[in-house]
Structure formats: structure tokens, C-alpha cells
């Protein structure tokens, strides 16, 4: 498998592969997953140069970190860039607690200690709050992260789903490597204020949801059933007329992909990668074949002329998505949506 090129996460961040691997679906949210396939996918990603592996302590209530630890037993620690989120809280049945995220200074230290143990490592490359809590000043959170960085437990400080004002406040406390946020042809919100702010401050962007939870993969259909505890069943874009409207947009994208000899998902990923060298798309592949398809997007990126980019954006114009990316009660908790 050909090794992929690299990109640097902001002025102060690490050098990572031009695509990163989001590991959430290997443990949570998308229904059952096969651990053997997941580990094989992790190994294939690392072999291809996808050294950025993104997880969270609440993915599978710790299962995802343990899975990654098993996958990395025979790998050199310095060859992997581990990005870990904390802050969300769960119940024993796996459901999220309907309470504000715990991103206090004490939570930073406590959750970090647990992640270090599960991942079997003495440092985490990028550590970040998954969301903000409006009752906890971001200065407290980032100040605690800075203390852990100075102590050597984390290498870089990241953020997730944070709006422009709080990005500035955080950057005034400590250097920020990157902000993780949903960004795709169906989710263009970061372009308004967040992406310009990041570029002004020299902060990278790691884009999750580049296939809009699978809608842009070219593998979705109206009659597809969602197994197990797949949270997409509750997302507005996957329901009723919204799903029909969104899949019509995907059909337009598929026509562009066909004409250039690529798959729909490759074009969707390539479009995100083409928005700037300071952006690293995260792909949530759980199988090696899906991973290999995603890796092909980097070759497509090289072919995207201004004319092709314009055709892609004409197929799925900004703001064309039917339905929100989360349920309303979740969207109002996101600092990036305020």
C-alpha cells in the first residue's frame, strides 16, 4: 500500500498523514463492529502513513482506547499520533448523560490518567475537550491542559466544536494545535467564522464527518436499515423526506465522480482535503476495503481543478442539506453553533 503524503496541524502541531483515522465506529454509535476487522484496519492505516488516530475516552465507555492499545502492541509508539477527546459522560447502559460536559481542571487530570492507562502509554499526542461547558471558563480547561503539557503527559492541546470567540480565548492561554469539527459538502458552517479564525491564528482543522455519517459514501440507500444502537436513526438528515432529499444531492455528486473515474466517497473526501493544506480529513473506516477506498481520495484531490471543484459544489451547494447534523437538543449545546 502506497504511503500517503503528510500535512502539519497548524503552526505548533504535529506532522501527520494527509488523512487521519477516526476510530469511534469501531466501538460505538454505528452499530456492531468486528474487532478483528477493526484491528486489521488500524494496522493497514498505519502502514499507509495514516498515523493520526482519533478516539475519545467515552467511545464504547473506554472500549475504543483498549482496542487501540491492543492494535498498537507491536507498533512503535513514536509512529502514532494519538488524538483523544474527553468530557462527555455516559450511563452504564451506554447512553449519554443529559448533563453539561465535565471539562473542569479536575476532570482534565482524572480523565487523562484513565486514558493513559487504557492506551498503555505515558503521553497523548493531542488531548482535547469534546465539547465546552458554558459554566466552565475555557481558560480553566486550557490552563489545566497546559499544566499537563508542561508535565509531559500531553504533547499538544486541541479543541473540538468550538466557536471563533472561544478559539481566541483558548489560544491566549496556550498554543492550540487544531480544532476538530464536522466539515463536509453537507456541513459547511466552519467556513463562515471558524476556518478564517483558525487561519489567522495558525491553528489546523481536523475535519470529522467528511462523509456526513455515511450519507456521502455512495453506499447509502432509502431502504437501508440501521442495526443495533446506531445513533444515525435519530439524526434529522437520515429520516423521512430529509433522507430522500439528501440522497438526491448525492446522486448529483455521483455523476461527477463517475465522469472522473472515482467513487462518490472519494470525491467527497477529496473536496474536503482540497479546501486547504491546513485541513486533515478524518475517515471512519472500519474495514480495510473501505479504508483503501478512502485512501484513493488523495489521488483524486490532485485532479481537482477549479472547474471540477465548482462542479462538485454545484452538485451539493452550501446550505443544501435537508435537516440538521444533530438533533436540535444537541445542536444548542455546541459552542460552534452559537
mmCIF file of C-alpha atoms in Angstrom:
data_model
loop_
_atom_site.group_PDB
_atom_site.id
_atom_site.type_symbol
_atom_site.label_atom_id
_atom_site.label_comp_id
_atom_site.label_asym_id
_atom_site.label_seq_id
_atom_site.Cartn_x
_atom_site.Cartn_y
_atom_site.Cartn_z
ATOM 1 C CA UNK A 1 0.000 0.000 0.000
ATOM 2 C CA UNK A 2 1.461 3.357 -1.059
ATOM 3 C CA UNK A 3 2.289 5.696 1.814
ATOM 4 C CA UNK A 4 0.357 8.943 1.804
ATOM 5 C CA UNK A 5 1.762 12.492 1.966
ATOM 6 C CA UNK A 6 1.852 14.474 5.200
ATOM 7 C CA UNK A 7 0.387 17.724 6.472
ATOM 8 C CA UNK A 8 1.209 19.829 9.535
ATOM 9 C CA UNK A 9 -1.513 20.606 12.040
ATOM 10 C CA UNK A 10 -1.194 24.334 12.448
ATOM 11 C CA UNK A 11 1.904 26.290 13.378
ATOM 12 C CA UNK A 12 2.562 24.357 16.583
ATOM 13 C CA UNK A 13 1.025 20.948 15.876
ATOM 14 C CA UNK A 14 2.461 17.608 14.792
ATOM 15 C CA UNK A 15 3.126 16.395 11.251
ATOM 16 C CA UNK A 16 0.501 13.807 10.353
ATOM 17 C CA UNK A 17 -0.719 11.862 7.356
ATOM 18 C CA UNK A 18 -2.911 13.825 4.952
ATOM 19 C CA UNK A 19 -5.798 11.600 6.083
ATOM 20 C CA UNK A 20 -6.488 10.577 9.663
ATOM 21 C CA UNK A 21 -8.447 7.617 11.024
ATOM 22 C CA UNK A 22 -11.459 8.221 13.249
ATOM 23 C CA UNK A 23 -11.928 5.122 15.395
ATOM 24 C CA UNK A 24 -15.325 5.835 17.002
ATOM 25 C CA UNK A 25 -17.311 3.433 14.837
ATOM 26 C CA UNK A 26 -15.107 0.537 15.886
ATOM 27 C CA UNK A 27 -16.683 0.657 19.358
ATOM 28 C CA UNK A 28 -19.772 2.826 19.373
ATOM 29 C CA UNK A 29 -22.576 4.744 17.701
ATOM 30 C CA UNK A 30 -22.762 2.911 14.345
ATOM 31 C CA UNK A 31 -23.982 -0.487 15.472
ATOM 32 C CA UNK A 32 -21.978 -3.715 15.814
ATOM 33 C CA UNK A 33 -18.345 -3.804 14.672
ATOM 34 C CA UNK A 34 -15.895 -6.670 14.245
ATOM 35 C CA UNK A 35 -12.790 -6.297 16.435
ATOM 36 C CA UNK A 36 -10.599 -8.403 14.177
ATOM 37 C CA UNK A 37 -11.520 -6.252 11.183
ATOM 38 C CA UNK A 38 -11.063 -3.097 13.249
ATOM 39 C CA UNK A 39 -7.526 -4.028 14.281
ATOM 40 C CA UNK A 40 -6.675 -5.028 10.706
ATOM 41 C CA UNK A 41 -7.950 -1.632 9.556
ATOM 42 C CA UNK A 42 -5.881 0.187 12.171
ATOM 43 C CA UNK A 43 -2.770 -1.700 11.063
ATOM 44 C CA UNK A 44 -3.446 -1.004 7.376
ATOM 45 C CA UNK A 45 -3.952 2.700 8.117
ATOM 46 C CA UNK A 46 -0.643 2.952 9.960
ATOM 47 C CA UNK A 47 1.149 1.050 7.203
ATOM 48 C CA UNK A 48 -0.171 3.604 4.703
ATOM 49 C CA UNK A 49 1.090 6.547 6.776
ATOM 50 C CA UNK A 50 -2.225 7.438 8.410
ATOM 51 C CA UNK A 51 -0.515 8.000 11.735
ATOM 52 C CA UNK A 52 -3.241 10.252 13.197
ATOM 53 C CA UNK A 53 -5.698 8.053 15.120
ATOM 54 C CA UNK A 54 -8.606 9.859 16.737
ATOM 55 C CA UNK A 55 -10.531 8.445 19.686
ATOM 56 C CA UNK A 56 -12.286 9.504 22.911
ATOM 57 C CA UNK A 57 -12.455 8.046 26.388
ATOM 58 C CA UNK A 58 -16.237 7.745 26.066
ATOM 59 C CA UNK A 59 -16.241 5.797 22.776
ATOM 60 C CA UNK A 60 -17.615 2.491 23.976
ATOM 61 C CA UNK A 61 -17.007 3.725 27.555
ATOM 62 C CA UNK A 62 -13.288 3.015 27.273
ATOM 63 C CA UNK A 63 -13.537 0.099 24.830
ATOM 64 C CA UNK A 64 -12.121 2.125 21.931
ATOM 65 C CA UNK A 65 -8.976 3.090 23.809
ATOM 66 C CA UNK A 66 -8.437 -0.533 24.874
ATOM 67 C CA UNK A 67 -8.944 -1.681 21.280
ATOM 68 C CA UNK A 68 -6.387 0.824 20.002
ATOM 69 C CA UNK A 69 -3.961 -0.247 22.730
ATOM 70 C CA UNK A 70 -4.216 -3.859 21.573
ATOM 71 C CA UNK A 71 -3.697 -2.816 17.955
ATOM 72 C CA UNK A 72 -0.564 -0.857 18.850
ATOM 73 C CA UNK A 73 1.192 -3.513 20.943
ATOM 74 C CA UNK A 74 3.616 -4.400 18.166
ATOM 75 C CA UNK A 75 3.970 -0.870 16.790
ATOM 76 C CA UNK A 76 6.451 1.839 17.736
ATOM 77 C CA UNK A 77 4.735 4.456 19.890
ATOM 78 C CA UNK A 78 6.528 7.306 18.080
ATOM 79 C CA UNK A 79 4.945 6.231 14.783
ATOM 80 C CA UNK A 80 1.431 7.027 16.030
ATOM 81 C CA UNK A 81 -0.202 10.386 16.764
ATOM 82 C CA UNK A 82 -2.981 9.712 19.266
ATOM 83 C CA UNK A 83 -5.743 12.312 19.448
ATOM 84 C CA UNK A 84 -8.035 11.818 22.445
ATOM 85 C CA UNK A 85 -11.209 13.662 23.480
ATOM 86 C CA UNK A 86 -12.680 13.779 26.987
ATOM 87 C CA UNK A 87 -15.594 15.446 28.748
ATOM 88 C CA UNK A 88 -18.727 13.572 27.697
ATOM 89 C CA UNK A 89 -20.301 11.375 30.361
ATOM 90 C CA UNK A 90 -22.214 8.116 29.950
ATOM 91 C CA UNK A 91 -24.585 5.864 31.844
ATOM 92 C CA UNK A 92 -23.928 2.134 32.417
ATOM 93 C CA UNK A 93 -26.309 1.281 29.540
ATOM 94 C CA UNK A 94 -24.120 3.250 27.123
ATOM 95 C CA UNK A 95 -26.417 6.256 26.781
ATOM 96 C CA UNK A 96 -25.066 9.772 27.227
ATOM 97 C CA UNK A 97 -25.947 11.628 30.414
ATOM 98 C CA UNK A 98 -28.128 14.690 29.720
ATOM 99 C CA UNK A 99 -25.823 16.944 31.736
ATOM 100 C CA UNK A 100 -23.212 19.536 30.783
ATOM 101 C CA UNK A 101 -19.829 18.227 29.758
ATOM 102 C CA UNK A 102 -17.278 17.934 32.562
ATOM 103 C CA UNK A 103 -14.240 19.836 31.320
ATOM 104 C CA UNK A 104 -13.131 21.212 34.679
ATOM 105 C CA UNK A 105 -9.468 21.258 35.697
ATOM 106 C CA UNK A 106 -10.003 18.241 37.958
ATOM 107 C CA UNK A 107 -11.709 16.344 35.113
ATOM 108 C CA UNK A 108 -8.750 17.058 32.830
ATOM 109 C CA UNK A 109 -6.375 15.349 35.257
ATOM 110 C CA UNK A 110 -8.693 12.473 36.175
ATOM 111 C CA UNK A 111 -9.788 11.563 32.637
ATOM 112 C CA UNK A 112 -6.241 11.930 31.315
ATOM 113 C CA UNK A 113 -4.953 9.473 33.923
ATOM 114 C CA UNK A 114 -7.549 6.911 32.869
ATOM 115 C CA UNK A 115 -6.825 7.323 29.147
ATOM 116 C CA UNK A 116 -3.088 6.943 29.671
ATOM 117 C CA UNK A 117 -3.736 3.666 31.499
ATOM 118 C CA UNK A 118 -6.150 2.252 28.906
ATOM 119 C CA UNK A 119 -3.931 3.254 25.996
ATOM 120 C CA UNK A 120 -0.854 1.845 27.762
ATOM 121 C CA UNK A 121 1.199 4.963 27.053
ATOM 122 C CA UNK A 122 2.915 7.641 29.105
ATOM 123 C CA UNK A 123 1.799 10.519 26.886
ATOM 124 C CA UNK A 124 -1.002 11.503 24.495
ATOM 125 C CA UNK A 125 -0.109 13.482 21.396
ATOM 126 C CA UNK A 126 -3.231 15.700 21.234
ATOM 127 C CA UNK A 127 -5.674 15.946 24.126
ATOM 128 C CA UNK A 128 -8.887 17.930 23.783
ATOM 129 C CA UNK A 129 -12.273 18.565 25.400
ATOM 130 C CA UNK A 130 -15.019 17.004 23.288
ATOM 131 C CA UNK A 131 -17.337 19.948 23.918
ATOM 132 C CA UNK A 132 -17.350 23.040 26.093
ATOM 133 C CA UNK A 133 -19.397 23.662 29.202
ATOM 134 C CA UNK A 134 -20.698 27.268 29.292
ATOM 135 C CA UNK A 135 -20.406 27.266 33.091
ATOM 136 C CA UNK A 136 -16.682 26.412 32.983
ATOM 137 C CA UNK A 137 -14.455 29.134 31.505
ATOM 138 C CA UNK A 138 -12.373 27.811 28.633
ATOM 139 C CA UNK A 139 -9.377 29.388 30.370
ATOM 140 C CA UNK A 140 -9.770 26.870 33.203
ATOM 141 C CA UNK A 141 -9.871 23.918 30.826
ATOM 142 C CA UNK A 142 -6.983 25.038 28.646
ATOM 143 C CA UNK A 143 -4.969 26.121 31.688
ATOM 144 C CA UNK A 144 -5.228 22.589 33.100
ATOM 145 C CA UNK A 145 -4.283 21.140 29.714
ATOM 146 C CA UNK A 146 -1.267 23.463 29.609
ATOM 147 C CA UNK A 147 -0.204 22.177 33.041
ATOM 148 C CA UNK A 148 -0.428 18.582 31.802
ATOM 149 C CA UNK A 149 1.535 19.550 28.710
ATOM 150 C CA UNK A 150 4.281 21.113 30.795
ATOM 151 C CA UNK A 151 4.365 17.937 32.913
ATOM 152 C CA UNK A 152 4.924 15.867 29.771
ATOM 153 C CA UNK A 153 1.642 13.945 29.801
ATOM 154 C CA UNK A 154 0.362 15.524 26.575
ATOM 155 C CA UNK A 155 2.271 16.899 23.611
ATOM 156 C CA UNK A 156 -0.322 19.219 22.063
ATOM 157 C CA UNK A 157 -3.623 20.853 23.036
ATOM 158 C CA UNK A 158 -6.615 20.588 20.728
ATOM 159 C CA UNK A 159 -10.228 21.727 20.780
ATOM 160 C CA UNK A 160 -13.465 20.336 19.361
ATOM 161 C CA UNK A 161 -16.648 22.054 18.143
ATOM 162 C CA UNK A 162 -15.545 25.444 19.488
ATOM 163 C CA UNK A 163 -16.665 28.784 18.075
ATOM 164 C CA UNK A 164 -14.424 31.643 16.977
ATOM 165 C CA UNK A 165 -14.597 33.653 20.221
ATOM 166 C CA UNK A 166 -13.582 30.725 22.419
ATOM 167 C CA UNK A 167 -10.874 29.690 19.977
ATOM 168 C CA UNK A 168 -9.304 33.118 20.532
ATOM 169 C CA UNK A 169 -9.678 32.865 24.305
ATOM 170 C CA UNK A 170 -8.102 29.409 24.328
ATOM 171 C CA UNK A 171 -5.194 30.475 22.121
ATOM 172 C CA UNK A 172 -4.446 33.317 24.548
ATOM 173 C CA UNK A 173 -3.800 30.714 27.284
ATOM 174 C CA UNK A 174 -1.720 28.156 25.359
ATOM 175 C CA UNK A 175 -0.808 27.222 21.774
ATOM 176 C CA UNK A 176 -3.585 25.200 20.109
ATOM 177 C CA UNK A 177 -2.626 22.620 17.503
ATOM 178 C CA UNK A 178 -6.011 22.076 15.866
ATOM 179 C CA UNK A 179 -9.761 22.277 16.196
ATOM 180 C CA UNK A 180 -11.808 19.201 15.384
ATOM 181 C CA UNK A 181 -15.151 19.965 13.796
ATOM 182 C CA UNK A 182 -17.640 18.444 11.388
ATOM 183 C CA UNK A 183 -16.918 19.677 7.867
ATOM 184 C CA UNK A 184 -18.222 18.237 4.618
ATOM 185 C CA UNK A 185 -20.145 19.148 1.490
ATOM 186 C CA UNK A 186 -23.285 18.841 3.624
ATOM 187 C CA UNK A 187 -21.868 20.724 6.644
ATOM 188 C CA UNK A 188 -20.215 23.972 5.543
ATOM 189 C CA UNK A 189 -20.715 26.008 8.724
ATOM 190 C CA UNK A 190 -16.995 26.286 9.652
ATOM 191 C CA UNK A 191 -16.383 28.366 6.541
ATOM 192 C CA UNK A 192 -18.204 31.402 7.963
ATOM 193 C CA UNK A 193 -16.130 32.341 11.026
ATOM 194 C CA UNK A 194 -14.296 29.330 12.406
ATOM 195 C CA UNK A 195 -11.985 28.490 9.499
ATOM 196 C CA UNK A 196 -10.918 32.132 8.935
ATOM 197 C CA UNK A 197 -10.156 32.431 12.669
ATOM 198 C CA UNK A 198 -8.072 29.259 12.640
ATOM 199 C CA UNK A 199 -6.061 30.507 9.677
ATOM 200 C CA UNK A 200 -5.484 33.878 11.290
ATOM 201 C CA UNK A 201 -4.135 32.178 14.432
ATOM 202 C CA UNK A 202 -2.166 29.409 12.696
ATOM 203 C CA UNK A 203 -4.352 26.576 14.013
ATOM 204 C CA UNK A 204 -5.121 23.457 11.988
ATOM 205 C CA UNK A 205 -8.501 21.848 11.378
ATOM 206 C CA UNK A 206 -9.197 18.134 11.660
ATOM 207 C CA UNK A 207 -12.458 17.513 9.832
ATOM 208 C CA UNK A 208 -14.713 14.714 11.031
ATOM 209 C CA UNK A 209 -17.950 13.637 9.366
ATOM 210 C CA UNK A 210 -16.443 14.224 5.912
ATOM 211 C CA UNK A 211 -18.894 11.655 4.531
ATOM 212 C CA UNK A 212 -21.711 13.079 6.666
ATOM 213 C CA UNK A 213 -22.022 9.875 8.721
ATOM 214 C CA UNK A 214 -22.162 7.801 5.516
ATOM 215 C CA UNK A 215 -24.677 9.838 3.528
ATOM 216 C CA UNK A 216 -21.952 10.922 1.084
ATOM 217 C CA UNK A 217 -20.376 7.489 0.803
ATOM 218 C CA UNK A 218 -22.336 6.381 -2.219
ATOM 219 C CA UNK A 219 -23.229 3.229 -0.270
ATOM 220 C CA UNK A 220 -26.438 4.517 1.348
ATOM 221 C CA UNK A 221 -29.983 3.826 0.145
ATOM 222 C CA UNK A 222 -33.518 4.666 1.221
ATOM 223 C CA UNK A 223 -34.217 1.094 2.303
ATOM 224 C CA UNK A 224 -31.089 0.629 4.379
ATOM 225 C CA UNK A 225 -31.869 -0.493 7.927
ATOM 226 C CA UNK A 226 -29.805 0.612 10.915
ATOM 227 C CA UNK A 227 -28.718 -2.224 13.187
ATOM 228 C CA UNK A 228 -28.104 -2.235 16.929
ATOM 229 C CA UNK A 229 -27.610 1.095 18.667
ATOM 230 C CA UNK A 230 -26.827 3.049 15.506
ATOM 231 C CA UNK A 231 -27.377 6.677 16.511
ATOM 232 C CA UNK A 232 -27.955 7.764 12.921
ATOM 233 C CA UNK A 233 -31.538 6.544 13.264
ATOM 234 C CA UNK A 234 -32.200 9.669 15.341
ATOM 235 C CA UNK A 235 -30.347 12.162 13.145
ATOM 236 C CA UNK A 236 -32.616 14.501 11.107
ATOM 237 C CA UNK A 237 -30.666 14.014 7.858
ATOM 238 C CA UNK A 238 -31.381 10.263 7.899
ATOM 239 C CA UNK A 239 -35.130 10.459 8.316
ATOM 240 C CA UNK A 240 -38.145 10.751 6.045
ATOM 241 C CA UNK A 241 -38.142 13.362 3.324
ATOM 242 C CA UNK A 242 -34.828 14.709 4.571
ATOM 243 C CA UNK A 243 -33.126 11.440 3.648
ATOM 244 C CA UNK A 244 -34.762 11.386 0.217
ATOM 245 C CA UNK A 245 -33.679 14.968 -0.470
ATOM 246 C CA UNK A 246 -30.127 14.343 0.702
ATOM 247 C CA UNK A 247 -29.746 11.208 -1.402
ATOM 248 C CA UNK A 248 -30.858 13.177 -4.467
ATOM 249 C CA UNK A 249 -27.932 15.507 -3.811
ATOM 250 C CA UNK A 250 -25.620 12.508 -3.509
ATOM 251 C CA UNK A 251 -26.846 11.261 -6.900
ATOM 252 C CA UNK A 252 -25.675 14.543 -8.439
ATOM 253 C CA UNK A 253 -22.274 14.118 -6.790
ATOM 254 C CA UNK A 254 -22.112 10.534 -8.037
ATOM 255 C CA UNK A 255 -22.444 11.769 -11.619
ATOM 256 C CA UNK A 256 -19.378 13.985 -11.205
ATOM 257 C CA UNK A 257 -17.485 11.109 -9.608
ATOM 258 C CA UNK A 258 -18.358 8.749 -12.450
ATOM 259 C CA UNK A 259 -17.106 11.184 -15.054
ATOM 260 C CA UNK A 260 -13.665 11.418 -13.433
ATOM 261 C CA UNK A 261 -13.365 7.705 -12.688
ATOM 262 C CA UNK A 262 -13.694 8.000 -8.905
ATOM 263 C CA UNK A 263 -16.185 6.811 -6.297
ATOM 264 C CA UNK A 264 -18.659 9.154 -4.648
ATOM 265 C CA UNK A 265 -16.940 8.911 -1.272
ATOM 266 C CA UNK A 266 -13.540 9.629 -2.821
ATOM 267 C CA UNK A 267 -14.826 12.844 -4.354
ATOM 268 C CA UNK A 268 -16.480 13.901 -1.073
ATOM 269 C CA UNK A 269 -13.267 13.305 0.892
ATOM 270 C CA UNK A 270 -11.100 14.875 -1.820
ATOM 271 C CA UNK A 271 -13.220 18.026 -1.760
ATOM 272 C CA UNK A 272 -12.545 18.482 1.975
ATOM 273 C CA UNK A 273 -8.811 17.813 1.532
ATOM 274 C CA UNK A 274 -8.710 20.339 -1.313
ATOM 275 C CA UNK A 275 -10.008 23.159 0.895
ATOM 276 C CA UNK A 276 -6.530 23.771 2.301
ATOM 277 C CA UNK A 277 -3.276 22.142 3.349
ATOM 278 C CA UNK A 278 -4.157 23.094 6.939
ATOM 279 C CA UNK A 279 -7.119 20.656 6.906
ATOM 280 C CA UNK A 280 -6.795 16.940 7.679
ATOM 281 C CA UNK A 281 -9.929 14.886 6.943
ATOM 282 C CA UNK A 282 -10.713 12.048 9.363
ATOM 283 C CA UNK A 283 -12.266 8.963 7.803
ATOM 284 C CA UNK A 284 -14.200 6.480 9.902
ATOM 285 C CA UNK A 285 -13.364 3.287 8.013
ATOM 286 C CA UNK A 286 -13.995 0.066 9.939
ATOM 287 C CA UNK A 287 -12.905 -2.330 7.193
ATOM 288 C CA UNK A 288 -9.765 -2.499 5.092
ATOM 289 C CA UNK A 289 -11.662 -2.220 1.797
ATOM 290 C CA UNK A 290 -13.374 0.982 2.939
ATOM 291 C CA UNK A 291 -10.013 2.298 4.111
ATOM 292 C CA UNK A 292 -8.429 1.614 0.741
ATOM 293 C CA UNK A 293 -11.295 3.406 -0.989
ATOM 294 C CA UNK A 294 -10.766 6.436 1.265
ATOM 295 C CA UNK A 295 -7.025 6.467 0.601
ATOM 296 C CA UNK A 296 -7.797 6.764 -3.115
ATOM 297 C CA UNK A 297 -9.336 10.163 -2.376
ATOM 298 C CA UNK A 298 -5.865 11.688 -2.075
ATOM 299 C CA UNK A 299 -5.156 10.864 -5.733
ATOM 300 C CA UNK A 300 -8.498 12.436 -6.660
ATOM 301 C CA UNK A 301 -7.527 15.592 -4.754
ATOM 302 C CA UNK A 302 -4.615 16.107 -7.126
ATOM 303 C CA UNK A 303 -7.006 16.143 -10.105
ATOM 304 C CA UNK A 304 -9.461 18.705 -8.721
ATOM 305 C CA UNK A 305 -9.131 21.762 -10.933
ATOM 306 C CA UNK A 306 -11.090 24.928 -10.100
ATOM 307 C CA UNK A 307 -13.635 23.843 -12.713
ATOM 308 C CA UNK A 308 -14.131 20.438 -11.086
ATOM 309 C CA UNK A 309 -14.402 21.960 -7.638
ATOM 310 C CA UNK A 310 -17.077 24.293 -8.964
ATOM 311 C CA UNK A 311 -18.999 21.342 -10.421
ATOM 312 C CA UNK A 312 -18.812 19.468 -7.124
ATOM 313 C CA UNK A 313 -20.153 22.480 -5.241
ATOM 314 C CA UNK A 314 -22.890 22.915 -7.838
ATOM 315 C CA UNK A 315 -23.944 19.314 -7.208
ATOM 316 C CA UNK A 316 -24.196 19.956 -3.459
ATOM 317 C CA UNK A 317 -24.387 23.724 -2.884
ATOM 318 C CA UNK A 318 -23.625 25.212 0.509
ATOM 319 C CA UNK A 319 -26.717 25.053 2.701
ATOM 320 C CA UNK A 320 -28.437 22.425 0.555
ATOM 321 C CA UNK A 321 -28.534 19.713 3.240
ATOM 322 C CA UNK A 322 -32.007 18.760 4.444
ATOM 323 C CA UNK A 323 -32.085 18.555 8.234
ATOM 324 C CA UNK A 324 -29.531 19.425 10.908
ATOM 325 C CA UNK A 325 -26.360 17.454 11.539
ATOM 326 C CA UNK A 326 -27.549 16.655 15.076
ATOM 327 C CA UNK A 327 -30.884 16.768 16.837
ATOM 328 C CA UNK A 328 -31.887 20.256 17.956
ATOM 329 C CA UNK A 329 -31.291 19.499 21.642
ATOM 330 C CA UNK A 330 -27.706 18.544 20.830
ATOM 331 C CA UNK A 331 -27.041 21.395 18.430
ATOM 332 C CA UNK A 332 -27.822 24.012 21.074
ATOM 333 C CA UNK A 333 -25.051 22.548 23.254
ATOM 334 C CA UNK A 334 -22.403 23.125 20.588
ATOM 335 C CA UNK A 335 -20.295 26.252 21.040
ATOM 336 C CA UNK A 336 -19.534 26.109 17.301
ATOM 337 C CA UNK A 337 -23.228 26.598 16.515
ATOM 338 C CA UNK A 338 -23.738 29.668 18.671
#
